[in-house]
Short mmCIF file of C-alpha atoms in Angstrom, two decimals:
data_model
loop_
_atom_site.label_atom_id
_atom_site.label_comp_id
_atom_site.label_asym_id
_atom_site.label_seq_id
_atom_site.Cartn_x
_atom_site.Cartn_y
_atom_site.Cartn_z
CA MET A 15 -30.40 -15.81 88.90
CA TYR A 16 -29.02 -13.37 91.49
CA THR A 17 -30.74 -10.38 90.01
CA GLU A 18 -34.11 -12.26 90.00
CA GLN A 19 -33.60 -13.19 93.68
CA LEU A 20 -32.74 -9.64 94.52
CA GLN A 21 -35.75 -8.19 92.63
CA THR A 22 -37.99 -10.69 94.46
CA GLN A 23 -36.50 -9.74 97.96
CA ILE A 24 -36.92 -5.98 97.10
CA GLN A 25 -40.51 -6.42 95.95
CA GLY A 26 -41.44 -7.99 99.35
CA GLN A 27 -39.98 -5.11 101.41
CA ASN A 28 -41.78 -2.28 102.95
CA PRO A 29 -41.23 1.21 101.31
CA GLN A 30 -38.50 2.21 103.67
CA GLU A 31 -36.64 -1.04 102.95
CA ARG A 32 -37.01 -0.54 99.09
CA VAL A 33 -35.70 2.94 99.22
CA ARG A 34 -32.68 1.77 101.43
CA ALA A 35 -31.96 -1.16 98.97
CA LYS A 36 -32.11 1.19 95.90
CA ARG A 37 -29.73 3.64 97.71
CA LEU A 38 -27.32 0.83 98.45
CA ARG A 39 -26.98 0.31 94.78
CA GLY A 40 -26.49 3.99 93.96
CA ALA A 41 -24.76 7.24 94.88
CA LEU A 42 -26.11 9.70 97.36
CA THR A 43 -27.36 13.00 95.92
CA GLN A 44 -29.50 15.90 97.14
CA LEU A 45 -32.46 14.32 95.37
CA SER A 46 -32.04 11.01 97.10
CA LEU A 47 -31.76 12.78 100.46
CA ARG A 48 -35.08 14.61 99.55
CA ALA A 49 -36.63 11.27 98.76
CA GLU A 50 -35.45 9.79 102.09
CA ASN A 51 -37.07 12.84 103.84
CA VAL A 52 -40.36 12.39 102.12
CA LEU A 53 -40.38 8.60 102.96
CA TYR A 54 -39.50 9.24 106.61
CA ALA A 55 -41.46 12.51 106.90
CA HIS A 56 -43.82 11.44 109.78
CA THR A 57 -41.22 9.67 111.79
CA ARG A 58 -38.05 10.29 113.95
CA GLY A 59 -36.03 9.39 110.88
CA ILE A 60 -35.64 13.08 109.91
CA SER A 61 -33.85 15.80 111.49
CA GLN A 62 -36.77 17.96 112.51
CA HIS A 63 -38.28 15.07 114.48
CA ASN A 64 -35.25 13.66 116.27
CA ARG A 65 -33.15 16.65 117.08
CA SER A 66 -34.54 16.95 120.56
CA ASP A 67 -33.56 13.33 121.14
CA GLY A 68 -29.89 14.41 120.65
CA PHE A 69 -29.38 13.15 117.07
CA ARG A 70 -27.47 15.24 114.51
CA PRO A 71 -27.56 14.62 110.83
CA GLY A 72 -24.56 12.79 109.66
CA TYR A 73 -22.97 10.27 107.30
CA LEU A 74 -21.32 7.00 107.47
CA HIS A 75 -18.66 5.79 104.96
CA ARG A 76 -19.47 2.08 105.05
CA ALA A 77 -16.03 0.89 103.72
CA SER A 78 -14.02 2.72 106.23
CA GLY A 79 -16.43 3.02 109.06
CA GLN A 80 -15.67 6.75 109.32
CA THR A 81 -18.57 9.08 110.27
CA ALA A 82 -19.07 12.81 109.68
CA LEU A 83 -21.52 15.21 110.84
CA SER A 84 -23.62 17.18 108.12
CA ARG A 85 -21.86 20.49 107.48
CA PHE A 86 -22.29 23.41 105.17
CA GLY A 87 -19.50 24.14 102.60
CA ASP A 88 -17.88 26.50 105.21
CA GLY A 89 -17.61 23.78 107.76
CA SER A 90 -20.32 25.03 110.03
CA PRO A 91 -22.72 22.38 111.34
CA ALA A 92 -25.84 22.04 109.26
CA PRO A 93 -29.26 21.29 110.86
CA ILE A 94 -30.26 18.97 108.04
CA HIS A 95 -28.42 16.59 105.56
CA VAL A 96 -26.49 18.47 103.03
CA LEU A 97 -23.54 17.24 100.95
CA ASP A 98 -21.41 20.37 100.75
CA GLY A 99 -19.30 19.76 103.88
CA LEU A 100 -18.60 16.09 103.21
CA PRO A 101 -14.85 15.07 103.22
CA SER A 102 -13.53 15.66 99.67
CA SER A 103 -12.61 12.01 99.23
CA TRP A 104 -16.30 11.02 99.69
CA VAL A 105 -17.53 13.34 97.00
CA ILE A 106 -17.58 11.92 93.43
CA ARG A 107 -19.19 14.83 91.49
CA ARG A 108 -19.44 18.61 91.94
CA ASP A 109 -21.36 21.32 90.07
CA ALA A 110 -19.66 24.21 88.11
CA ASP A 111 -19.45 26.21 91.40
CA GLY A 112 -17.70 23.46 93.14
CA ARG A 113 -20.58 22.41 95.31
CA ALA A 114 -20.95 18.63 96.13
CA ILE A 115 -23.91 17.09 94.17
CA GLU A 116 -23.09 13.43 94.45
CA ALA A 117 -21.38 11.32 97.13
CA SER A 118 -19.70 7.78 96.77
CA PRO A 119 -22.21 4.84 96.93
CA GLU A 120 -20.42 3.92 100.09
CA ILE A 121 -21.88 6.91 101.96
CA VAL A 122 -25.07 6.43 103.94
CA SER A 123 -27.20 9.17 105.56
CA GLY A 124 -28.27 8.87 109.05
CA PHE A 125 -27.63 10.44 112.39
CA ILE A 126 -24.87 10.81 114.99
CA ARG A 127 -25.63 10.81 118.75
CA ASP A 128 -23.04 10.47 121.53
CA GLY A 129 -20.38 9.60 118.86
CA LEU A 130 -22.44 6.68 117.47
CA PHE A 131 -23.78 6.44 113.86
CA TYR A 132 -27.52 5.56 113.48
CA THR A 133 -29.24 4.74 110.19
CA ARG A 134 -32.62 6.40 109.77
CA GLU A 135 -34.36 3.17 110.95
CA GLU A 136 -32.06 2.82 113.94
CA ALA A 137 -32.81 6.40 115.07
CA ILE A 138 -36.37 5.85 114.88
CA ARG A 139 -36.09 2.67 117.14
CA ALA A 140 -33.69 4.45 119.36
CA ALA A 141 -35.80 7.55 119.81
CA ALA A 142 -38.84 5.44 120.70
CA HIS A 143 -37.10 4.09 123.87
#
């Protein structure tokens, strides 16, 4: 019964809501980040379109409330969402070279501005004001 209700709710959602609902059920990967970028391509929900509004790509760990800026493996700030610089405890799978390829399902991509985390949808709304 619950699965049928969830499926009905998902089918009635717009494309962004469907991708977000799907992401909430799975782990964050480079492939899912690319899919999010395609979905939000013409909005301020991607780094290239909201950087001038003070947003920096980042992540939220939903269970702990901790946030982290997107960073390359060497710790330097990344201008886009990458998984390499995530805290080790957030990474659930690495490739043979030790690069992060999958993050915990608790991790949500979004943006950080003035110390606050924004989902992609929240960043779109905030940038419009």
